[in-house]
Short mmCIF file of C-alpha atoms in Angstrom, two decimals:
data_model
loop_
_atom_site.label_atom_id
_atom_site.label_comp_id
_atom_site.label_asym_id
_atom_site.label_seq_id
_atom_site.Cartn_x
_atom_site.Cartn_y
_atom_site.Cartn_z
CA UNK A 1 45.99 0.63 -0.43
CA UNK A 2 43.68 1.15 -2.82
CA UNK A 3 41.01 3.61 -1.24
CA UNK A 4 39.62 4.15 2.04
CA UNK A 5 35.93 3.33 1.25
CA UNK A 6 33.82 3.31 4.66
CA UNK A 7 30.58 1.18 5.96
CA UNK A 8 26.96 3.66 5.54
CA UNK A 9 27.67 3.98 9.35
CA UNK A 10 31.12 5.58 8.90
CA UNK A 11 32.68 2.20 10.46
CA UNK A 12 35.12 0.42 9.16
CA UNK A 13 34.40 -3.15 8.42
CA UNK A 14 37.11 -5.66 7.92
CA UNK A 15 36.57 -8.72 5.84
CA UNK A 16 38.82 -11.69 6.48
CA UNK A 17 39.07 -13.68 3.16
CA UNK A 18 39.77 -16.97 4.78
CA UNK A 19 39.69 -20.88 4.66
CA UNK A 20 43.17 -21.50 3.50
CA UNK A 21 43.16 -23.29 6.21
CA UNK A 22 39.75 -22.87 8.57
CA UNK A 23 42.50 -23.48 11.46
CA UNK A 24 44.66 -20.56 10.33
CA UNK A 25 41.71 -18.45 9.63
CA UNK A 26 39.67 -19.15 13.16
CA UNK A 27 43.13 -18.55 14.71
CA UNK A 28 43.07 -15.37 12.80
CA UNK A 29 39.93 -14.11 13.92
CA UNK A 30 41.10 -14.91 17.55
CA UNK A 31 44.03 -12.75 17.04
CA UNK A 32 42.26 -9.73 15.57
CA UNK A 33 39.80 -9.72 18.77
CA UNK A 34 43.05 -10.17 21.43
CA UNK A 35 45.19 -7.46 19.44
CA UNK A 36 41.73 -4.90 20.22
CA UNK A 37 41.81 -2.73 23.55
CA UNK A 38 38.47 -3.39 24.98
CA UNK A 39 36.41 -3.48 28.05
CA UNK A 40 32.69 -4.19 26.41
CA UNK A 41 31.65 -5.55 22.70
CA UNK A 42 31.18 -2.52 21.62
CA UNK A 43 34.48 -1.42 21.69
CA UNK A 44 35.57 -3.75 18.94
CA UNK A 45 35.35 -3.77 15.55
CA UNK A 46 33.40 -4.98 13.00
CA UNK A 47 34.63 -8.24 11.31
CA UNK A 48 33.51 -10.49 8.40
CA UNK A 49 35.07 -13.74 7.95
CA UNK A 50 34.39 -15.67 4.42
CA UNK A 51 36.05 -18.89 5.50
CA UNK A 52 36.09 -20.75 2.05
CA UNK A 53 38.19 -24.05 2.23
CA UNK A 54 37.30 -24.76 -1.71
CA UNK A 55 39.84 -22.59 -2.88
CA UNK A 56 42.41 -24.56 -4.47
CA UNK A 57 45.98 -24.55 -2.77
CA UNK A 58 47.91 -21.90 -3.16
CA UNK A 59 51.19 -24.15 -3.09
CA UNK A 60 49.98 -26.73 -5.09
CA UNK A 61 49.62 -24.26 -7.62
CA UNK A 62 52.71 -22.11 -7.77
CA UNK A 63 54.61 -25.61 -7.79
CA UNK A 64 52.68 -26.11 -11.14
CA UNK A 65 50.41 -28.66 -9.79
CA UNK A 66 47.34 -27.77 -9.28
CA UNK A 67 44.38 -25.05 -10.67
CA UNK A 68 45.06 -21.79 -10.21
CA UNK A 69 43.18 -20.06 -7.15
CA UNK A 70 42.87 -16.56 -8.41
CA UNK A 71 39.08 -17.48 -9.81
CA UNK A 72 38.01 -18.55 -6.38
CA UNK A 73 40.10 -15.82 -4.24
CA UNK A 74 38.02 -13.20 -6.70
CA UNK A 75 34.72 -15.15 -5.74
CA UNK A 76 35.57 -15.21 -1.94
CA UNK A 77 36.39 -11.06 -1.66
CA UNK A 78 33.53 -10.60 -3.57
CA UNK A 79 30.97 -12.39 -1.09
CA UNK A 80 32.51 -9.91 1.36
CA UNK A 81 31.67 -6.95 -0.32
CA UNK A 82 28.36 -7.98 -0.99
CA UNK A 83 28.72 -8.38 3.01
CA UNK A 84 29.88 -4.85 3.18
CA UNK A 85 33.34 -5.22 3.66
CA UNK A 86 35.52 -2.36 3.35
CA UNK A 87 39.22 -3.30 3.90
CA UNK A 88 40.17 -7.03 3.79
CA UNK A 89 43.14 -9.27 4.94
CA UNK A 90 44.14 -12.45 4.17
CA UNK A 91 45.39 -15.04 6.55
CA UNK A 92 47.45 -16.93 4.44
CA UNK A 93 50.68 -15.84 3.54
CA UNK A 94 51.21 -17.79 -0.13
CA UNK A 95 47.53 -16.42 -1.16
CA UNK A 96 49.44 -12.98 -1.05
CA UNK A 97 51.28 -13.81 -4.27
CA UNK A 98 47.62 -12.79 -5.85
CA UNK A 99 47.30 -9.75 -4.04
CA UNK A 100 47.84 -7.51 -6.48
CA UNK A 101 45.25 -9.03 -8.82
CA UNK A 102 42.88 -9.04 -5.82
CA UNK A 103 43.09 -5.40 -5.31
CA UNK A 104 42.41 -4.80 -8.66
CA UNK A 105 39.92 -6.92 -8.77
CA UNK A 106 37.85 -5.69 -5.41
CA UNK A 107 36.16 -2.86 -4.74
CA UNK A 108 38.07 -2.28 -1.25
CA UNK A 109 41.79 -2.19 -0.50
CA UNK A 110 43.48 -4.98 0.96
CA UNK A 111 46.42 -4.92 4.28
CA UNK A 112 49.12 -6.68 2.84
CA UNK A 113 51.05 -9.54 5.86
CA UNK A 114 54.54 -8.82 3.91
CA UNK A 115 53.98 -5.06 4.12
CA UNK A 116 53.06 -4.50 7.20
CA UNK A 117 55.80 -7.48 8.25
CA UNK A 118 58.72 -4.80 6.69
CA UNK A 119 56.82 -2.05 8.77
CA UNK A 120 57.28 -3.93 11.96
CA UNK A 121 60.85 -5.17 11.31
CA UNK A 122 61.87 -1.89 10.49
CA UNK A 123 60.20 -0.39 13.50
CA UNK A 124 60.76 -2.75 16.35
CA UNK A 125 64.06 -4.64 15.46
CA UNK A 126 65.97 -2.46 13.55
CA UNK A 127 69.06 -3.93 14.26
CA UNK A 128 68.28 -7.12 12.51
CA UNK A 129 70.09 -7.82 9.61
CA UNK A 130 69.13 -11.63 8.55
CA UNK A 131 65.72 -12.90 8.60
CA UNK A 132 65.18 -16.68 8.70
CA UNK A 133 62.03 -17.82 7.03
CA UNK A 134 60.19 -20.79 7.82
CA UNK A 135 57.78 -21.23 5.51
CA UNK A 136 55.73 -23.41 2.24
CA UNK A 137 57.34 -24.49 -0.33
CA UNK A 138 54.68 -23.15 -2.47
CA UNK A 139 55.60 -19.32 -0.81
CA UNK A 140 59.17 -19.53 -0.91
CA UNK A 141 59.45 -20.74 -4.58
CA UNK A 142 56.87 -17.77 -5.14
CA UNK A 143 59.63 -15.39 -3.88
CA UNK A 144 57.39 -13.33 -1.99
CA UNK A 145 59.68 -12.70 0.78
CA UNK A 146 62.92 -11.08 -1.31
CA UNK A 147 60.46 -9.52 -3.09
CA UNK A 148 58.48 -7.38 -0.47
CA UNK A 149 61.29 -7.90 2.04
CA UNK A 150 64.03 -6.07 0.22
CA UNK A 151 66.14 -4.49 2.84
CA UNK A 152 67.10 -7.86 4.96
CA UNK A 153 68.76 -10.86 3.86
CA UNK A 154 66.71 -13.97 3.32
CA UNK A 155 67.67 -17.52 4.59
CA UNK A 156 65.54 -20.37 3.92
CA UNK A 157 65.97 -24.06 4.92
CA UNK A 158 68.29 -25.95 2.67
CA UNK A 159 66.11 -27.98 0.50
CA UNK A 160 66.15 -31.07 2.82
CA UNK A 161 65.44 -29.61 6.19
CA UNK A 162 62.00 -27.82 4.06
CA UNK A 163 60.95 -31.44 2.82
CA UNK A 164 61.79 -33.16 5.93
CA UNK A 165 60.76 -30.48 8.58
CA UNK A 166 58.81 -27.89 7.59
CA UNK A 167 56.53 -29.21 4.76
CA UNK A 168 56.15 -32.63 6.90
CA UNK A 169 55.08 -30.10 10.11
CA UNK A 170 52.43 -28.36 8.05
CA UNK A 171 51.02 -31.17 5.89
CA UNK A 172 52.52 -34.60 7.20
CA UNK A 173 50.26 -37.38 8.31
CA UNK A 174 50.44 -36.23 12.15
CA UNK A 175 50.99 -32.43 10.73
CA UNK A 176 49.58 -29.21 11.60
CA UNK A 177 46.55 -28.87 8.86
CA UNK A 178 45.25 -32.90 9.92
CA UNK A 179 44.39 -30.83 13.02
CA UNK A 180 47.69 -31.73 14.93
CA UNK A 181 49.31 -28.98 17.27
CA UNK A 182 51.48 -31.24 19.59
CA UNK A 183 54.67 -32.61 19.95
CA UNK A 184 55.85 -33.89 16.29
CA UNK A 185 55.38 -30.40 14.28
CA UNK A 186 56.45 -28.25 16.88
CA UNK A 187 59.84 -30.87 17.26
CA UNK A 188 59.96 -30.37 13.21
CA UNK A 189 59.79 -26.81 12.70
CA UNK A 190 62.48 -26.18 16.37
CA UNK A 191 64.88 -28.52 14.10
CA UNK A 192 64.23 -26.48 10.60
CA UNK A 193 64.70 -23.15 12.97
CA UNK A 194 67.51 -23.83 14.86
CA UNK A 195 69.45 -24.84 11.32
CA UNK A 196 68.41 -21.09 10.44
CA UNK A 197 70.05 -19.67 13.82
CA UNK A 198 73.36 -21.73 13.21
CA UNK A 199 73.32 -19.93 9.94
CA UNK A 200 73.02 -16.29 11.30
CA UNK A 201 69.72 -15.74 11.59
CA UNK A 202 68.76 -13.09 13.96
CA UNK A 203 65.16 -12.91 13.72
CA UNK A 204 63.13 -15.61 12.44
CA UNK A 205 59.68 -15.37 10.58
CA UNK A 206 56.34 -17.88 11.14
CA UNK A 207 55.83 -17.24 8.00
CA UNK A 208 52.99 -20.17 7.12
CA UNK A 209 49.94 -18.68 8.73
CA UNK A 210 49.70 -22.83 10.59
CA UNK A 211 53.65 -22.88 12.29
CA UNK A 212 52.54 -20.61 15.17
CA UNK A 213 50.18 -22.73 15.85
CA UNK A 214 52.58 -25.51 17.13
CA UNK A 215 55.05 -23.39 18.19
CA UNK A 216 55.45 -22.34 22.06
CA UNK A 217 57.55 -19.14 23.52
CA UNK A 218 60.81 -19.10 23.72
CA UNK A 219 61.44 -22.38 21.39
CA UNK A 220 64.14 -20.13 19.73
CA UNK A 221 66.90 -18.09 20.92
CA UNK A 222 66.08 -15.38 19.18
CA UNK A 223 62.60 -13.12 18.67
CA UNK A 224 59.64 -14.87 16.62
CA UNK A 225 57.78 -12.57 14.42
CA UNK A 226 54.10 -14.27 13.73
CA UNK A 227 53.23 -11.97 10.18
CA UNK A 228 49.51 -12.76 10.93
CA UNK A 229 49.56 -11.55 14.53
CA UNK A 230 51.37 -8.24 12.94
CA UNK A 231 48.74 -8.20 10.41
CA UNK A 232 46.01 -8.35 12.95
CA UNK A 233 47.41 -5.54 14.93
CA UNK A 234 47.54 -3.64 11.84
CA UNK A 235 43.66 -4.16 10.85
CA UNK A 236 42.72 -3.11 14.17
CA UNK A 237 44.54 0.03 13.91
CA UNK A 238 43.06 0.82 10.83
CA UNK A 239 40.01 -0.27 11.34
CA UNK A 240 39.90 2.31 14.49
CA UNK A 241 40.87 4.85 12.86
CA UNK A 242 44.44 4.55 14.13
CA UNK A 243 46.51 5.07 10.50
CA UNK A 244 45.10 6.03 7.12
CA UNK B 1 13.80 -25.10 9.98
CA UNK B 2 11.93 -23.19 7.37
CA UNK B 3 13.98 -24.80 4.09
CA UNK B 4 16.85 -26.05 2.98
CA UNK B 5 18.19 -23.92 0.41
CA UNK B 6 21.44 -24.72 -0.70
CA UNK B 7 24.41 -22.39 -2.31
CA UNK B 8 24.75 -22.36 -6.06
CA UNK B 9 27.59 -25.08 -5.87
CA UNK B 10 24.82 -27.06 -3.85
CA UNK B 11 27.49 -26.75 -0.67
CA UNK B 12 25.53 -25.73 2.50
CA UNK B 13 27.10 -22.17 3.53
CA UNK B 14 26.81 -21.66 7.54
CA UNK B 15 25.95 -17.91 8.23
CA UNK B 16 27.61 -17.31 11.67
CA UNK B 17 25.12 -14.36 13.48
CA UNK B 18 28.16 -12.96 15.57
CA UNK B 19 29.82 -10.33 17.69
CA UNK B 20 27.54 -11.09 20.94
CA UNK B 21 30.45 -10.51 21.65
CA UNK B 22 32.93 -11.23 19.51
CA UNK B 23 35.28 -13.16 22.54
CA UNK B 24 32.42 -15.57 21.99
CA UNK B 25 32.01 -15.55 18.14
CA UNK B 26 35.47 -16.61 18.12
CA UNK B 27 35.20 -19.52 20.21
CA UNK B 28 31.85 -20.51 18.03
CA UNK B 29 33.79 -20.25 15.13
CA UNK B 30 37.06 -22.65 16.60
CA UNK B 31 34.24 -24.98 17.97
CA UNK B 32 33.01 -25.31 14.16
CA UNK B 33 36.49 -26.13 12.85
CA UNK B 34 37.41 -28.62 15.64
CA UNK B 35 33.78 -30.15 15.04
CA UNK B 36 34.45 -30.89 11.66
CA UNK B 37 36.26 -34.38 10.95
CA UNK B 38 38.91 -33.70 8.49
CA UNK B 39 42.31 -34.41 7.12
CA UNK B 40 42.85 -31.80 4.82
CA UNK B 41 41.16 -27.85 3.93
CA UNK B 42 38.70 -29.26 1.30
CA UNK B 43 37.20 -31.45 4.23
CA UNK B 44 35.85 -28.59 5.80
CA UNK B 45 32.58 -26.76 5.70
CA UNK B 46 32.02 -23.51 4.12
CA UNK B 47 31.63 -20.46 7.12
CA UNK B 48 30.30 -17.17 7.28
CA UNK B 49 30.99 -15.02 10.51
CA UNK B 50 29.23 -11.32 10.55
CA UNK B 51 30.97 -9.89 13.75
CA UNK B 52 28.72 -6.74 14.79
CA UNK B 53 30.02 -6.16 18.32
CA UNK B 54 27.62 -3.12 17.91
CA UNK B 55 24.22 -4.76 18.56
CA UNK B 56 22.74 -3.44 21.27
CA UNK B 57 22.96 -5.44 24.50
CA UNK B 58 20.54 -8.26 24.41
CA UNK B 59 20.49 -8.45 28.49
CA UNK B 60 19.71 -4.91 28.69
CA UNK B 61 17.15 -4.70 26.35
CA UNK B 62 15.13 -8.06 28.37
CA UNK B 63 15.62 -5.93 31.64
CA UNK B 64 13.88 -3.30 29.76
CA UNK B 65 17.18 -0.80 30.01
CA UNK B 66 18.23 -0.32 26.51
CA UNK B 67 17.16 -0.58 22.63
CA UNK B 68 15.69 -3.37 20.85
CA UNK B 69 19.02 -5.30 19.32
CA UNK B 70 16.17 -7.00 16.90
CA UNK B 71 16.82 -4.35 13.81
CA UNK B 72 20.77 -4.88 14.02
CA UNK B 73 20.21 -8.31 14.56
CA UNK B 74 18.07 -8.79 11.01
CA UNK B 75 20.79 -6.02 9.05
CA UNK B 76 23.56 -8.25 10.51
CA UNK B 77 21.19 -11.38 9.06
CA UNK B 78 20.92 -9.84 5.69
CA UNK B 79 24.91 -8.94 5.48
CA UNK B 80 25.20 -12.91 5.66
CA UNK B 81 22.14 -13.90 3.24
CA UNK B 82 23.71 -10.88 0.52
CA UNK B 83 27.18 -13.50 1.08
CA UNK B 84 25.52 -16.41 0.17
CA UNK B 85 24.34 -18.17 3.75
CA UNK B 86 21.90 -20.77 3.53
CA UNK B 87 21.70 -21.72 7.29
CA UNK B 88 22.45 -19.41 10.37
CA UNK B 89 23.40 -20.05 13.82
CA UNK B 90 23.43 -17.48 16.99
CA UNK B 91 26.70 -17.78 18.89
CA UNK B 92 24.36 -15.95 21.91
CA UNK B 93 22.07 -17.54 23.70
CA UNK B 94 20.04 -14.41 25.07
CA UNK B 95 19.81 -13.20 21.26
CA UNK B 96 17.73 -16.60 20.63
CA UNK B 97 14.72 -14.67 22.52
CA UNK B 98 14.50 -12.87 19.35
CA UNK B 99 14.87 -16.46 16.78
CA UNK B 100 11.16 -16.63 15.64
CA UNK B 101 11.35 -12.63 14.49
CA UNK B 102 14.91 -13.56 12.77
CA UNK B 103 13.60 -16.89 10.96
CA UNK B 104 10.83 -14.82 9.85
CA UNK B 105 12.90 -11.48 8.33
CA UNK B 106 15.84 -14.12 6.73
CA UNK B 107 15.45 -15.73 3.96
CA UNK B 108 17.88 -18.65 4.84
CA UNK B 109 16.71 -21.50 7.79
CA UNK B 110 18.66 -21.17 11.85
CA UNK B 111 19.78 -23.63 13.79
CA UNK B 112 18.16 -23.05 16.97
CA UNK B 113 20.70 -23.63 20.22
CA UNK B 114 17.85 -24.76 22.44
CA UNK B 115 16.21 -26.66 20.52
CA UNK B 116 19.76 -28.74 19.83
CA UNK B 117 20.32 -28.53 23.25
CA UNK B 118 16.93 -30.62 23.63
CA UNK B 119 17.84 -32.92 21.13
CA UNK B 120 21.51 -34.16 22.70
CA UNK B 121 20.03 -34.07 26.58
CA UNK B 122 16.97 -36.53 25.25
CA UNK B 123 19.94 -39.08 23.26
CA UNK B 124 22.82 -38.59 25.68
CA UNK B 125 21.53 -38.22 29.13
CA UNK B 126 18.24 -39.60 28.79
CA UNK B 127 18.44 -40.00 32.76
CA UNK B 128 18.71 -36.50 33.61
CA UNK B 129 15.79 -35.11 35.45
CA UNK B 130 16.93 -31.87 36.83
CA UNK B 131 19.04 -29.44 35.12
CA UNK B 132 20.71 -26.20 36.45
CA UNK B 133 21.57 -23.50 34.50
CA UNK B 134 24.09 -20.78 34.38
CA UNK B 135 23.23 -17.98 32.21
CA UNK B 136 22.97 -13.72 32.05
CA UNK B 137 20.05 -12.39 34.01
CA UNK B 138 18.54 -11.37 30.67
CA UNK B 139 18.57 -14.94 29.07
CA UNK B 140 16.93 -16.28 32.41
CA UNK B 141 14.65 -13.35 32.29
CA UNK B 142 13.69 -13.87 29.14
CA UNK B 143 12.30 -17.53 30.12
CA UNK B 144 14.02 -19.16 26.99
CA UNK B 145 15.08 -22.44 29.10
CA UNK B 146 11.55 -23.16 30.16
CA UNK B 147 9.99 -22.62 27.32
CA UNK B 148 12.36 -24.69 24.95
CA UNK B 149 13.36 -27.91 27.80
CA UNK B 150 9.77 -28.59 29.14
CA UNK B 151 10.88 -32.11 29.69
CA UNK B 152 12.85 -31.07 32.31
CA UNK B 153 12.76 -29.26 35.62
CA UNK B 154 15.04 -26.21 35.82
CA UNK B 155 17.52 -24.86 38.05
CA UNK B 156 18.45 -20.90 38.47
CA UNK B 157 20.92 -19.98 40.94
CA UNK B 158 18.79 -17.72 43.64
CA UNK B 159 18.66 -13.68 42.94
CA UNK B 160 22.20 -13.08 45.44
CA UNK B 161 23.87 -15.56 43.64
CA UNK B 162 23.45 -14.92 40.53
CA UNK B 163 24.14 -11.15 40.81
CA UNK B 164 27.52 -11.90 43.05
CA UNK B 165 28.76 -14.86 41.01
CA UNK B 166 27.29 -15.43 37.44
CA UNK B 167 26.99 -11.62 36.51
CA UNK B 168 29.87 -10.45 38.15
CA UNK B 169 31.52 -13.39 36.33
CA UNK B 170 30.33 -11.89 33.16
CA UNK B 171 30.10 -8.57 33.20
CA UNK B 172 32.48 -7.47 35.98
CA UNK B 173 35.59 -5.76 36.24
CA UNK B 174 37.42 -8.67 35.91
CA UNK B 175 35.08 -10.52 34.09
CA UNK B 176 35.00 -12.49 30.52
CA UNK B 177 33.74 -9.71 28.56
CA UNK B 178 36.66 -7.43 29.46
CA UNK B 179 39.29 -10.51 28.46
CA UNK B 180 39.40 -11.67 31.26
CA UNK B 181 39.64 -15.89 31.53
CA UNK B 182 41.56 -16.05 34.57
CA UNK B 183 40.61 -17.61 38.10
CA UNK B 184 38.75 -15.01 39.31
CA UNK B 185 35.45 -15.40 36.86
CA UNK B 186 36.38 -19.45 37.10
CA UNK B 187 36.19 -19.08 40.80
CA UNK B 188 32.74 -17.17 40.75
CA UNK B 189 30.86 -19.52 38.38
CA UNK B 190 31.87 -22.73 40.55
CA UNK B 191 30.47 -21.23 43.46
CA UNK B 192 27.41 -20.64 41.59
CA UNK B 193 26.99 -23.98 40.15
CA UNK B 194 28.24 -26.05 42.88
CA UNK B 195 24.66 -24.17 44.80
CA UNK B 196 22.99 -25.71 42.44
CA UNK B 197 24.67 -29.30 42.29
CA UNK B 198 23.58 -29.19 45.95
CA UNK B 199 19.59 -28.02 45.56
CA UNK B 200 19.63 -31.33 42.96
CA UNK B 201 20.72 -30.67 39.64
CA UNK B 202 22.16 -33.93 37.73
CA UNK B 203 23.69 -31.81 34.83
CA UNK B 204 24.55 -28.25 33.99
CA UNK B 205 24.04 -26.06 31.60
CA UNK B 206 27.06 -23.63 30.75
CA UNK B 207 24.24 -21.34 29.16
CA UNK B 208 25.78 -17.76 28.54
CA UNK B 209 27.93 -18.28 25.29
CA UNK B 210 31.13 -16.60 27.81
CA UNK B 211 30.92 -18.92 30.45
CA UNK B 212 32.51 -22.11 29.34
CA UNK B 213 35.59 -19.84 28.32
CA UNK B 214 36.33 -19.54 32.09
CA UNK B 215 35.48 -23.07 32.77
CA UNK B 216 37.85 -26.02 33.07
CA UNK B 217 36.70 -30.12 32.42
CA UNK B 218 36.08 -31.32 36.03
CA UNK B 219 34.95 -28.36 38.16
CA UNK B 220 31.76 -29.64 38.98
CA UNK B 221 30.44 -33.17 39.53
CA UNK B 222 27.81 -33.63 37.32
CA UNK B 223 28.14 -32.74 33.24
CA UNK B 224 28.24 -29.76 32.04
CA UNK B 225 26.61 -29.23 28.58
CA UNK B 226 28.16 -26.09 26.46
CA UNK B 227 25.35 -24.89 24.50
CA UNK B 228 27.43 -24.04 21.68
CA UNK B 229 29.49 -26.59 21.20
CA UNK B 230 26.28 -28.73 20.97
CA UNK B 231 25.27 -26.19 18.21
CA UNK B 232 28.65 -26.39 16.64
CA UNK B 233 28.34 -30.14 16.12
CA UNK B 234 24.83 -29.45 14.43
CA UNK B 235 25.68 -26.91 12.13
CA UNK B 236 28.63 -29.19 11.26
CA UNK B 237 25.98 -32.06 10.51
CA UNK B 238 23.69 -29.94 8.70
CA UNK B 239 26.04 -28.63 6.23
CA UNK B 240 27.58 -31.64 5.22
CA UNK B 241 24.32 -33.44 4.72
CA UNK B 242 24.38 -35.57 7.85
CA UNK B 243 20.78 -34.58 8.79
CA UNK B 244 17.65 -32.94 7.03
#
C-alpha cells in the first residue's frame, strides 16, 4: 500500500481495473456490493469499474505467447484516476504478476487478491497446512502463489489434469469465458479438485477469478476460498474506513 | 443523440451513470456482458461504471422532499467523460427526468431508456395497445412514461396499491433496496401488476431499475418488458457499430 490518498469529499473511491474477463469483472462488482452492510444506497461505497477487455492476456503472455499487458494495465488504472479513483483492485488473479509495476506506476495504492488471500488463511483457517490451487496456466507458471503464499504448501494439478480440466473449464469450446456456467466446467474443475483432495489438500483456492463462477457449494469436501470474494470484503473495509 | 464521438482507438467506450443504487448498477452492468455476443474477452465492448450511491434520492427530490440529485448527477457524468466515455446510459429510470439537463452539461451522447423502450414495443409488439407500468412514485410522478410512449395508453396501479405493493416492494423493510430479493417483494409486485393485467393492460413494464430483480419469467400473463435490459441491448449495438 502505497498511500492512502482520499476523494475531495474525504470518501474513498475504489476503482476496479477490470475486463480480464467482463464476466469476472461484472461478477466482481456484484461481490463488492453483497460483501457491503447496507439498508439504503447511500450506505455503500463509491465504485469505478474500467472494464477494458483489450488488454492482452495475461496467460498468453507469461507462457511467452503473446504481447505483454503491462502497457495497457498502465492505460486502464490511469483512466481511473482521471475518474478519481483512489485505491484500486484487480479482478484477475494472473494480472497480479504486474502489480508491483502498477503501483509504481499509479498514483493510488492497489489491494493485492494474494495478500489479502494469506490474511484470510491465516486468520480464519489456521489450521490448514496444504493449499490446493486451481488455477491458469499462465498464473501458476508465473509462481505467484509460492511467492506471496509462503507459509503453506502449494499443490497444483499434475500437468494433465490442468490441460484437460482446468484450462479446458476456463477456455474450452463449451468453457467458462464462451459464457458457459453449467454442467461441463463445473464437472471439469470437481475432477481437477478432487485429484487435489486425494493429494492432501485441506483447503482449496478458486484461484482464476472465472472457476467460482461454475462452481456450486459444497462440490468439495473441504472449505473453498474464492480470492476475489476475499478481496471484495477487503475493499469494502477499507473503503469504509474499516483498516488503514 | 447529440454525436458520435468515438475514443482515440476509434472503439465506442459506454459510460455507465451508476449507483441509483448500486444493487441495480450491477445488474445493468451483467445485462451488458450477457448482451454482448462473444466467444472470447476481445469480443466484448469497452465499459465504464461510475457507482455514486451518494446521489441524492431521485424519488424524493420529484415528491419535492429532498435535494436536486442533478449536480451529482453531471460530477458523476464528468468522472466518466475525464475516463474516456463517448456514450452514457442511466441504469435509473427516475434519474432520466433529469436526461435533457445531462445531454446538455456532457460532452459525450446518452442512450435514452424510454426512448429504447419506444423503439422495441413499436418492432416487437406492434399489437400492444395498453401498457401498465410498475415504477417508484417519483418516476410516475415525474410523468416520464407519458411523455416518452404517446403511442400508447398507460397503466398506473391506483394510489393504495402502489403505496402497499410497488413502494413497499422497493423501499420497505424487506424490500430490494435493503438486499432483499426474496418472496416477499416478488409477492407484492404480482399483486400489483396482476391489478393491472385485469383493468386491460396487454404488456408490462418492469419500470423501476429494482423491480425485475424480484421478478421471475412467468408471473404474469402478458410480457413484461425490463427497461434495462432493452437499454443493455442498445448500448451493446451502439458501441459495436450496429446502429448510428
Amino acid at each position: 500500500m502505497s498511500g492512502t490518498a482520499k476523494s475531495d469529499s474525504g470518501r474513498q473511491i475504489l476503482g476496479i481495473l477490470g475486463g480480464m474477463g467482463p464476466e469476472a469483472t461484472a461478477d466482481f462488482f456484484r461481490k463488492v456490493v453483497d460483501a457491503t452492510p447496507a439498508a439504503k444506497d447511500q450506505d455503500h461505497i463509491h465504485i469505478l469499474v474500467n472494464c477494458d477487455p483489450s488488454i492482452p492476456d495475461r496467460t498468453e503472455n507469461i507462457l511467452g505467447r503473446g504481447p505483454d499487458p503491462l502497457p495497457a494495465l498502465i492505460e486502464a488504472g490511469k483512466r481511473l484516476a482521471a475518474a478519481g479513483a483512489t485505491v484500486g483492485a484487480i479482478p484477475c488473479m494472473t494480472a497480479h504478476h504486474w502489480m508491483d509495476a502498477l503501483r509504481a506506476a499509479l498514483p493510488f495504492p492497489f489491494l493485492s487478491a494474494f495478500e489479502e488471500l494469506g490474511r484470510r488463511i491465516r486468520s480464519d483457517y489456521p489450521q490448514a497446512k496444504r493449499i490446493g490451487v486451481l488455477a491458469t496456466t499462465g498464473s501458476i507458471r508465473a509462481g505467484l502463489y509460492e511467492k506471496h503464499l509462503t507459509d503453506w504448501r502449494i499443490h497444483f494439478p499434475d500437468e494433465e489434469a490442468q490441460t484437460r480440466f482446468v484450462m479446458e473449464a476456463v477456455y474450452g469450446k463449451h468453457g467458462i469465458k464462451a459464457g458457459n456456467r453449467g454442467d461441463e466446467p463445473r464437472r471439469l474443475l470437481r475432477e481437477a479438485g478432487n485429484r487435489l483432495v486425494a493429494r492432501g489438500a485441506d483447503l482449496l483456492v478458486a484461484g482464476c477469478t472465472e472457476i467460482p463462477l461454475a462452481l456450486k457449494p459444497g462440490d468439495f469436501e473441504v472449505p473453498v476460498l474464492d480470492p476475489m470474494q476475499v478481496l471484495a470484503r477487503a475493499a469494502v473495509d477499507y473503503c469504509r474506513g474499516g483498516r488503514a
